[in-house]
PDB file of C-alpha atoms in Angstrom:
ATOM      1  CA  SER A  22      -7.606-105.283 -24.116  1.00 72.00           C
ATOM      2  CA  GLN A  23      -9.227-102.418 -22.267  1.00 76.00           C
ATOM      3  CA  LYS A  24      -9.388 -99.206 -24.229  1.00 86.00           C
ATOM      4  CA  ILE A  25     -10.589 -95.653 -23.563  1.00 91.00           C
ATOM      5  CA  GLU A  26     -11.259 -93.181 -26.351  1.00 92.00           C
ATOM      6  CA  GLN A  27     -12.035 -89.538 -25.896  1.00 92.00           C
ATOM      7  CA  ASN A  28     -13.555 -88.156 -29.045  1.00 79.00           C
ATOM      8  CA  SER A  29     -12.248 -84.964 -30.522  1.00 70.00           C
ATOM      9  CA  GLU A  30      -8.690 -84.240 -29.616  1.00 77.00           C
ATOM     10  CA  ALA A  31      -9.630 -80.561 -29.539  1.00 91.00           C
ATOM     11  CA  LEU A  32     -12.947 -78.781 -29.105  1.00 94.00           C
ATOM     12  CA  ASN A  33     -13.464 -75.097 -29.737  1.00 96.00           C
ATOM     13  CA  ILE A  34     -16.636 -73.334 -28.615  1.00 96.00           C
ATOM     14  CA  GLN A  35     -17.912 -69.816 -28.005  1.00 97.00           C
ATOM     15  CA  GLU A  36     -18.356 -68.440 -24.515  1.00 98.00           C
ATOM     16  CA  GLY A  37     -21.811 -69.105 -23.138  1.00 98.00           C
ATOM     17  CA  LYS A  38     -22.365 -72.284 -25.136  1.00 98.00           C
ATOM     18  CA  THR A  39     -22.477 -75.803 -23.742  1.00 98.00           C
ATOM     19  CA  ALA A  40     -19.382 -77.925 -24.253  1.00 97.00           C
ATOM     20  CA  THR A  41     -19.949 -81.660 -24.606  1.00 97.00           C
ATOM     21  CA  LEU A  42     -17.031 -84.066 -24.333  1.00 97.00           C
ATOM     22  CA  THR A  43     -17.266 -87.793 -24.986  1.00 97.00           C
ATOM     23  CA  CYS A  44     -15.541 -90.754 -23.378  1.00 96.00           C
ATOM     24  CA  ASN A  45     -16.038 -94.210 -24.888  1.00 96.00           C
ATOM     25  CA  TYR A  46     -14.609 -97.421 -23.546  1.00 94.00           C
ATOM     26  CA  THR A  47     -14.330-101.044 -24.625  1.00 90.00           C
ATOM     27  CA  ASN A  48     -13.652-104.291 -22.784  1.00 86.00           C
ATOM     28  CA  TYR A  49     -14.492-102.677 -19.447  1.00 80.00           C
ATOM     29  CA  SER A  50     -17.235-103.153 -16.925  1.00 84.00           C
ATOM     30  CA  PRO A  51     -16.290-100.270 -14.624  1.00 86.00           C
ATOM     31  CA  ALA A  52     -17.950 -99.744 -11.280  1.00 85.00           C
ATOM     32  CA  TYR A  53     -17.482 -95.997 -11.756  1.00 89.00           C
ATOM     33  CA  LEU A  54     -15.951 -93.405 -14.051  1.00 92.00           C
ATOM     34  CA  GLN A  55     -14.104 -90.218 -13.178  1.00 94.00           C
ATOM     35  CA  TRP A  56     -13.443 -86.908 -14.932  1.00 97.00           C
ATOM     36  CA  TYR A  57     -10.413 -84.702 -14.373  1.00 97.00           C
ATOM     37  CA  ARG A  58      -9.284 -81.276 -15.543  1.00 98.00           C
ATOM     38  CA  GLN A  59      -5.660 -80.554 -16.421  1.00 97.00           C
ATOM     39  CA  ASP A  60      -4.213 -77.103 -17.011  1.00 97.00           C
ATOM     40  CA  PRO A  61      -0.908 -76.635 -18.874  1.00 95.00           C
ATOM     41  CA  GLY A  62       2.073 -77.419 -16.657  1.00 94.00           C
ATOM     42  CA  ARG A  63      -0.114 -78.723 -13.841  1.00 96.00           C
ATOM     43  CA  GLY A  64      -1.285 -82.081 -12.565  1.00 97.00           C
ATOM     44  CA  PRO A  65      -4.840 -83.293 -13.242  1.00 98.00           C
ATOM     45  CA  VAL A  66      -7.518 -82.192 -10.801  1.00 97.00           C
ATOM     46  CA  PHE A  67     -10.426 -84.472  -9.897  1.00 95.00           C
ATOM     47  CA  LEU A  68     -13.824 -83.064 -10.889  1.00 96.00           C
ATOM     48  CA  LEU A  69     -16.553 -85.687 -10.703  1.00 94.00           C
ATOM     49  CA  LEU A  70     -17.160 -89.370 -10.107  1.00 93.00           C
ATOM     50  CA  ILE A  71     -20.212 -91.221 -11.391  1.00 94.00           C
ATOM     51  CA  ARG A  72     -21.076 -94.788 -10.411  1.00 91.00           C
ATOM     52  CA  GLU A  73     -22.452 -97.466 -12.719  1.00 89.00           C
ATOM     53  CA  ASN A  74     -25.902 -97.260 -11.137  1.00 90.00           C
ATOM     54  CA  GLU A  75     -26.082 -93.481 -11.612  1.00 92.00           C
ATOM     55  CA  LYS A  76     -27.239 -92.184 -14.964  1.00 87.00           C
ATOM     56  CA  GLU A  77     -26.430 -88.533 -14.326  1.00 96.00           C
ATOM     57  CA  LYS A  78     -24.506 -86.406 -11.875  1.00 96.00           C
ATOM     58  CA  ARG A  79     -24.260 -82.613 -11.551  1.00 96.00           C
ATOM     59  CA  LYS A  80     -21.874 -80.220  -9.883  1.00 94.00           C
ATOM     60  CA  GLU A  81     -22.476 -76.520 -10.460  1.00 96.00           C
ATOM     61  CA  ARG A  82     -22.154 -76.014 -14.258  1.00 97.00           C
ATOM     62  CA  LEU A  83     -20.881 -79.555 -14.826  1.00 98.00           C
ATOM     63  CA  LYS A  84     -23.008 -82.535 -15.755  1.00 98.00           C
ATOM     64  CA  VAL A  85     -21.841 -86.087 -16.365  1.00 98.00           C
ATOM     65  CA  THR A  86     -23.851 -88.969 -17.791  1.00 97.00           C
ATOM     66  CA  PHE A  87     -22.887 -92.629 -17.747  1.00 95.00           C
ATOM     67  CA  ASP A  88     -24.465 -95.144 -20.130  1.00 94.00           C
ATOM     68  CA  THR A  89     -23.110 -98.620 -19.357  1.00 91.00           C
ATOM     69  CA  THR A  90     -25.042-100.106 -22.292  1.00 92.00           C
ATOM     70  CA  LEU A  91     -23.426 -97.763 -24.807  1.00 94.00           C
ATOM     71  CA  LYS A  92     -20.172 -97.862 -22.796  1.00 94.00           C
ATOM     72  CA  GLN A  93     -20.034 -94.100 -22.924  1.00 95.00           C
ATOM     73  CA  SER A  94     -19.841 -91.080 -20.654  1.00 96.00           C
ATOM     74  CA  LEU A  95     -20.694 -87.542 -21.677  1.00 97.00           C
ATOM     75  CA  PHE A  96     -19.254 -84.533 -19.856  1.00 98.00           C
ATOM     76  CA  HIS A  97     -21.104 -81.230 -20.247  1.00 98.00           C
ATOM     77  CA  ILE A  98     -20.050 -77.735 -19.223  1.00 98.00           C
ATOM     78  CA  THR A  99     -22.964 -75.326 -19.456  1.00 98.00           C
ATOM     79  CA  ALA A 100     -22.603 -71.563 -19.863  1.00 98.00           C
ATOM     80  CA  SER A 101     -18.939 -72.106 -20.707  1.00 98.00           C
ATOM     81  CA  GLN A 102     -16.345 -69.463 -19.861  1.00 98.00           C
ATOM     82  CA  PRO A 103     -12.808 -68.848 -21.156  1.00 98.00           C
ATOM     83  CA  ALA A 104     -11.588 -70.004 -17.716  1.00 98.00           C
ATOM     84  CA  ASP A 105     -12.987 -73.468 -18.562  1.00 98.00           C
ATOM     85  CA  SER A 106     -10.312 -73.842 -21.244  1.00 98.00           C
ATOM     86  CA  ALA A 107      -8.204 -76.862 -20.302  1.00 97.00           C
ATOM     87  CA  THR A 108      -7.668 -80.522 -21.102  1.00 96.00           C
ATOM     88  CA  TYR A 109     -10.336 -82.840 -19.731  1.00 97.00           C
ATOM     89  CA  LEU A 110      -9.540 -86.465 -18.994  1.00 97.00           C
ATOM     90  CA  CYS A 111     -11.820 -89.383 -18.282  1.00 96.00           C
ATOM     91  CA  ALA A 112     -10.567 -92.306 -16.219  1.00 94.00           C
ATOM     92  CA  LEU A 113     -11.780 -95.775 -15.376  1.00 91.00           C
ATOM     93  CA  PRO A 114     -10.663 -98.286 -12.755  1.00 85.00           C
ATOM     94  CA  GLY A 115      -9.325-101.670 -13.640  1.00 70.00           C
ATOM     95  CA  GLY A 116     -11.116-104.762 -12.421  1.00 55.00           C
ATOM     96  CA  GLY A 117     -10.061-107.889 -10.567  1.00 51.00           C
ATOM     97  CA  THR A 118      -6.536-107.696  -9.194  1.00 50.00           C
ATOM     98  CA  SER A 119      -6.041-104.333 -10.840  1.00 53.00           C
ATOM     99  CA  TYR A 120      -8.894-102.814  -8.886  1.00 55.00           C
ATOM    100  CA  GLY A 121      -8.080 -99.318  -7.781  1.00 66.00           C
ATOM    101  CA  LYS A 122      -5.709 -98.411 -10.591  1.00 83.00           C
ATOM    102  CA  LEU A 123      -7.076 -95.788 -12.931  1.00 89.00           C
ATOM    103  CA  THR A 124      -6.532 -95.856 -16.670  1.00 90.00           C
ATOM    104  CA  PHE A 125      -6.841 -92.452 -18.303  1.00 93.00           C
ATOM    105  CA  GLY A 126      -8.024 -91.410 -21.717  1.00 93.00           C
ATOM    106  CA  GLN A 127      -5.765 -89.163 -23.764  1.00 93.00           C
ATOM    107  CA  GLY A 128      -7.907 -86.142 -23.050  1.00 94.00           C
ATOM    108  CA  THR A 129      -9.831 -83.518 -24.991  1.00 95.00           C
ATOM    109  CA  ILE A 130      -8.411 -80.004 -25.235  1.00 95.00           C
ATOM    110  CA  LEU A 131     -11.251 -77.544 -24.736  1.00 97.00           C
ATOM    111  CA  THR A 132     -10.849 -73.931 -25.802  1.00 97.00           C
ATOM    112  CA  VAL A 133     -13.616 -71.475 -24.984  1.00 98.00           C
ATOM    113  CA  HIS A 134     -13.406 -68.320 -27.073  1.00 97.00           C
ATOM    114  CA  PRO A 135     -14.668 -65.009 -25.681  1.00 95.00           C
TER     115      PRO A 135
ATOM    116  CA  ASN B  49      -2.577 -78.750   3.868  1.00 64.00           C
ATOM    117  CA  ALA B  50      -0.028 -79.232   1.054  1.00 78.00           C
ATOM    118  CA  GLY B  51      -1.674 -82.265  -0.628  1.00 95.00           C
ATOM    119  CA  VAL B  52       0.838 -84.053  -2.879  1.00 97.00           C
ATOM    120  CA  THR B  53       4.301 -82.548  -3.193  1.00 97.00           C
ATOM    121  CA  GLN B  54       6.785 -83.662  -5.839  1.00 98.00           C
ATOM    122  CA  THR B  55      10.487 -82.841  -5.867  1.00 97.00           C
ATOM    123  CA  PRO B  56      12.295 -81.794  -7.944  1.00 97.00           C
ATOM    124  CA  LYS B  57      10.113 -79.863 -10.392  1.00 97.00           C
ATOM    125  CA  PHE B  58      12.658 -79.946 -13.217  1.00 97.00           C
ATOM    126  CA  ARG B  59      15.742 -82.029 -13.893  1.00 97.00           C
ATOM    127  CA  VAL B  60      18.129 -82.660 -16.748  1.00 98.00           C
ATOM    128  CA  LEU B  61      20.067 -85.931 -16.671  1.00 97.00           C
ATOM    129  CA  LYS B  62      22.739 -87.375 -18.871  1.00 98.00           C
ATOM    130  CA  THR B  63      22.191 -90.842 -20.287  1.00 98.00           C
ATOM    131  CA  GLY B  64      23.255 -93.437 -17.743  1.00 97.00           C
ATOM    132  CA  GLN B  65      22.893 -91.214 -14.698  1.00 97.00           C
ATOM    133  CA  SER B  66      20.591 -92.146 -11.859  1.00 97.00           C
ATOM    134  CA  MET B  67      18.128 -90.113  -9.851  1.00 96.00           C
ATOM    135  CA  THR B  68      15.246 -90.393  -7.409  1.00 98.00           C
ATOM    136  CA  LEU B  69      11.970 -88.523  -7.616  1.00 98.00           C
ATOM    137  CA  LEU B  70      10.265 -87.912  -4.295  1.00 98.00           C
ATOM    138  CA  CYS B  71       6.533 -87.795  -3.706  1.00 98.00           C
ATOM    139  CA  ALA B  72       5.092 -86.826  -0.337  1.00 98.00           C
ATOM    140  CA  GLN B  73       1.431 -86.636   0.684  1.00 97.00           C
ATOM    141  CA  ASP B  74      -0.074 -85.351   3.913  1.00 96.00           C
ATOM    142  CA  MET B  75      -3.637 -86.672   3.503  1.00 94.00           C
ATOM    143  CA  ASN B  76      -3.081 -90.096   5.084  1.00 93.00           C
ATOM    144  CA  HIS B  77      -3.916 -91.765   1.764  1.00 92.00           C
ATOM    145  CA  GLU B  78      -3.326 -95.497   1.507  1.00 91.00           C
ATOM    146  CA  TYR B  79      -2.735 -95.689  -2.233  1.00 92.00           C
ATOM    147  CA  MET B  80       0.014 -93.905  -4.159  1.00 95.00           C
ATOM    148  CA  TYR B  81       0.898 -93.977  -7.851  1.00 95.00           C
ATOM    149  CA  TRP B  82       3.534 -92.866 -10.321  1.00 97.00           C
ATOM    150  CA  TYR B  83       2.441 -91.945 -13.857  1.00 97.00           C
ATOM    151  CA  ARG B  84       4.318 -90.585 -16.813  1.00 98.00           C
ATOM    152  CA  GLN B  85       2.697 -88.309 -19.362  1.00 97.00           C
ATOM    153  CA  ASP B  86       3.939 -88.060 -22.925  1.00 95.00           C
ATOM    154  CA  PRO B  87       2.424 -86.225 -25.906  1.00 88.00           C
ATOM    155  CA  GLY B  88      -0.014 -88.468 -27.732  1.00 81.00           C
ATOM    156  CA  MET B  89       0.316 -91.211 -25.106  1.00 83.00           C
ATOM    157  CA  GLY B  90      -1.641 -89.789 -22.213  1.00 86.00           C
ATOM    158  CA  LEU B  91      -0.998 -90.773 -18.618  1.00 94.00           C
ATOM    159  CA  ARG B  92       0.539 -94.212 -18.192  1.00 94.00           C
ATOM    160  CA  LEU B  93       0.938 -95.968 -14.863  1.00 94.00           C
ATOM    161  CA  ILE B  94       4.526 -96.888 -13.948  1.00 96.00           C
ATOM    162  CA  HIS B  95       4.238 -98.345 -10.439  1.00 96.00           C
ATOM    163  CA  TYR B  96       1.808 -98.087  -7.598  1.00 94.00           C
ATOM    164  CA  SER B  97       1.471 -98.917  -3.913  1.00 94.00           C
ATOM    165  CA  VAL B  98      -1.571 -99.954  -1.913  1.00 90.00           C
ATOM    166  CA  GLY B  99       0.080 -99.391   1.452  1.00 91.00           C
ATOM    167  CA  GLU B 100       3.289 -98.855   3.362  1.00 94.00           C
ATOM    168  CA  GLY B 101       5.897-101.442   2.412  1.00 94.00           C
ATOM    169  CA  THR B 102       4.037-102.642  -0.705  1.00 94.00           C
ATOM    170  CA  THR B 103       4.661-101.854  -4.365  1.00 95.00           C
ATOM    171  CA  ALA B 104       3.413-103.259  -7.661  1.00 93.00           C
ATOM    172  CA  LYS B 105       4.105-102.823 -11.355  1.00 93.00           C
ATOM    173  CA  GLY B 106       1.887-100.790 -13.602  1.00 91.00           C
ATOM    174  CA  GLU B 107       1.682-100.558 -17.366  1.00 90.00           C
ATOM    175  CA  VAL B 108       5.225 -99.301 -18.100  1.00 94.00           C
ATOM    176  CA  PRO B 109       7.520-100.347 -15.200  1.00 96.00           C
ATOM    177  CA  ASP B 110      10.730-101.172 -17.102  1.00 96.00           C
ATOM    178  CA  GLY B 111      13.695 -98.993 -16.159  1.00 97.00           C
ATOM    179  CA  TYR B 112      12.089 -97.769 -12.927  1.00 98.00           C
ATOM    180  CA  ASN B 113      12.075 -98.890  -9.304  1.00 97.00           C
ATOM    181  CA  VAL B 114       9.981 -97.651  -6.401  1.00 98.00           C
ATOM    182  CA  SER B 115       9.906 -97.808  -2.636  1.00 98.00           C
ATOM    183  CA  ARG B 116       7.301 -96.955  -0.013  1.00 97.00           C
ATOM    184  CA  LEU B 117       9.059 -97.188   3.317  1.00 95.00           C
ATOM    185  CA  LYS B 118       6.735 -94.643   4.922  1.00 96.00           C
ATOM    186  CA  LYS B 119       3.038 -94.245   4.260  1.00 96.00           C
ATOM    187  CA  GLN B 120       3.402 -90.604   3.278  1.00 97.00           C
ATOM    188  CA  ASN B 121       6.300 -91.044   0.837  1.00 98.00           C
ATOM    189  CA  PHE B 122       6.598 -92.818  -2.513  1.00 98.00           C
ATOM    190  CA  LEU B 123       9.964 -92.726  -4.276  1.00 98.00           C
ATOM    191  CA  LEU B 124      10.560 -93.359  -7.975  1.00 98.00           C
ATOM    192  CA  GLY B 125      14.083 -94.287  -9.012  1.00 98.00           C
ATOM    193  CA  LEU B 126      15.786 -94.334 -12.373  1.00 97.00           C
ATOM    194  CA  GLU B 127      18.939 -96.449 -12.105  1.00 93.00           C
ATOM    195  CA  SER B 128      20.355 -95.709 -15.560  1.00 97.00           C
ATOM    196  CA  ALA B 129      18.466 -92.968 -17.348  1.00 97.00           C
ATOM    197  CA  ALA B 130      17.712 -93.277 -21.067  1.00 97.00           C
ATOM    198  CA  PRO B 131      16.431 -90.637 -23.510  1.00 97.00           C
ATOM    199  CA  SER B 132      13.157 -92.627 -23.751  1.00 97.00           C
ATOM    200  CA  GLN B 133      12.534 -91.687 -20.117  1.00 98.00           C
ATOM    201  CA  THR B 134      12.267 -88.015 -21.014  1.00 98.00           C
ATOM    202  CA  SER B 135       8.761 -87.217 -19.815  1.00 98.00           C
ATOM    203  CA  VAL B 136       6.637 -85.441 -17.252  1.00 98.00           C
ATOM    204  CA  TYR B 137       6.197 -87.578 -14.147  1.00 98.00           C
ATOM    205  CA  PHE B 138       3.152 -87.263 -11.920  1.00 98.00           C
ATOM    206  CA  CYS B 139       2.619 -88.728  -8.507  1.00 98.00           C
ATOM    207  CA  ALA B 140      -0.902 -89.240  -7.208  1.00 96.00           C
ATOM    208  CA  SER B 141      -2.518 -90.549  -4.059  1.00 95.00           C
ATOM    209  CA  SER B 142      -5.984 -91.695  -3.067  1.00 92.00           C
ATOM    210  CA  TYR B 143      -8.021 -93.262  -0.295  1.00 85.00           C
ATOM    211  CA  TRP B 144      -8.469 -97.022  -0.515  1.00 68.00           C
ATOM    212  CA  SER B 145     -12.131 -96.534  -1.303  1.00 65.00           C
ATOM    213  CA  GLN B 146     -11.799 -95.074  -4.773  1.00 57.00           C
ATOM    214  CA  GLY B 147     -15.445 -95.555  -5.442  1.00 63.00           C
ATOM    215  CA  ASN B 148     -15.980 -92.410  -3.421  1.00 70.00           C
ATOM    216  CA  TYR B 149     -12.906 -90.311  -4.058  1.00 78.00           C
ATOM    217  CA  GLY B 150     -10.673 -89.331  -6.929  1.00 89.00           C
ATOM    218  CA  TYR B 151      -6.926 -89.075  -7.106  1.00 93.00           C
ATOM    219  CA  THR B 152      -4.971 -86.091  -5.830  1.00 95.00           C
ATOM    220  CA  PHE B 153      -2.067 -85.342  -8.152  1.00 97.00           C
ATOM    221  CA  GLY B 154       1.167 -83.498  -7.589  1.00 98.00           C
ATOM    222  CA  SER B 155       2.302 -80.725  -9.899  1.00 97.00           C
ATOM    223  CA  GLY B 156       4.728 -82.962 -11.787  1.00 97.00           C
ATOM    224  CA  THR B 157       8.442 -83.351 -12.462  1.00 98.00           C
ATOM    225  CA  ARG B 158       9.670 -82.492 -15.926  1.00 97.00           C
ATOM    226  CA  LEU B 159      12.627 -84.765 -16.688  1.00 98.00           C
ATOM    227  CA  THR B 160      14.874 -84.465 -19.716  1.00 98.00           C
ATOM    228  CA  VAL B 161      17.486 -87.135 -20.450  1.00 98.00           C
ATOM    229  CA  VAL B 162      20.164 -86.059 -22.923  1.00 97.00           C
TER     230      VAL B 162
END
C-alpha cells in the first residue's frame, strides 16, 4: 500500500539556521508533491508544489527538492525565524482512479528558538 | 474573498445524535474534500467530490454521508454520532488541475462526541 513518512516528528533549531525536513514515500509514482504549513488550531496552508520532472523549486526562503529515484522530498527553510515554527506536511496525489486526492504525511513539528 | 468557510467551528454532541457540517467555498473550485485530523493519525480523507452532484468515498467513510447539491457547498453528515468520531474536521477545495494548484483548507470544526 502507499505510504508517506515524514522523518522526525519534531525538529528544534536555532534562529538563523537552515531547517531541513524530509518526506519519504513508498509504492507511489506521483506526478507531483506538495508541502503545506499548519499552525495550531488552523487548517493547512499550501506552500509549494514540485513536479516529478523538477529537481528543485524555490520560493523566497523555502526550497524543495524532489528525487523520484530515492522517493524522497526535502523541504528547506533558510535563515529560519521563530515565526516559521509550525507543523509542515507533505502530500502526494493518488494515481489511477484516485487521481486528484491527496494523501498527507503525519507532519513534522518545527520549533525555531530565538 | 472568504476562501473556504466551515460552520460550526465547535460542537459537542451526545452519542447517537446527528449533525451536519457545512463547507462553503467562493473560488469556483471543482473539487471539494472532507478530512478528519486526529493526533498520531494525520489527515485522513473521508469523502470527496469532483463536481456538483457527485460524491465518492475516501479512506475512512464509514459513519458519514455527504452531499454536493451546489458547486460551492459540500455538506458532511453524521447520522448517529459515536465517540470515535471525536476529531477535528477540515474541508478543502481545489481546481481540477491539481498539478498546478494546491488545496485551500477551511479553519476546521472541532467536534466532541460524549
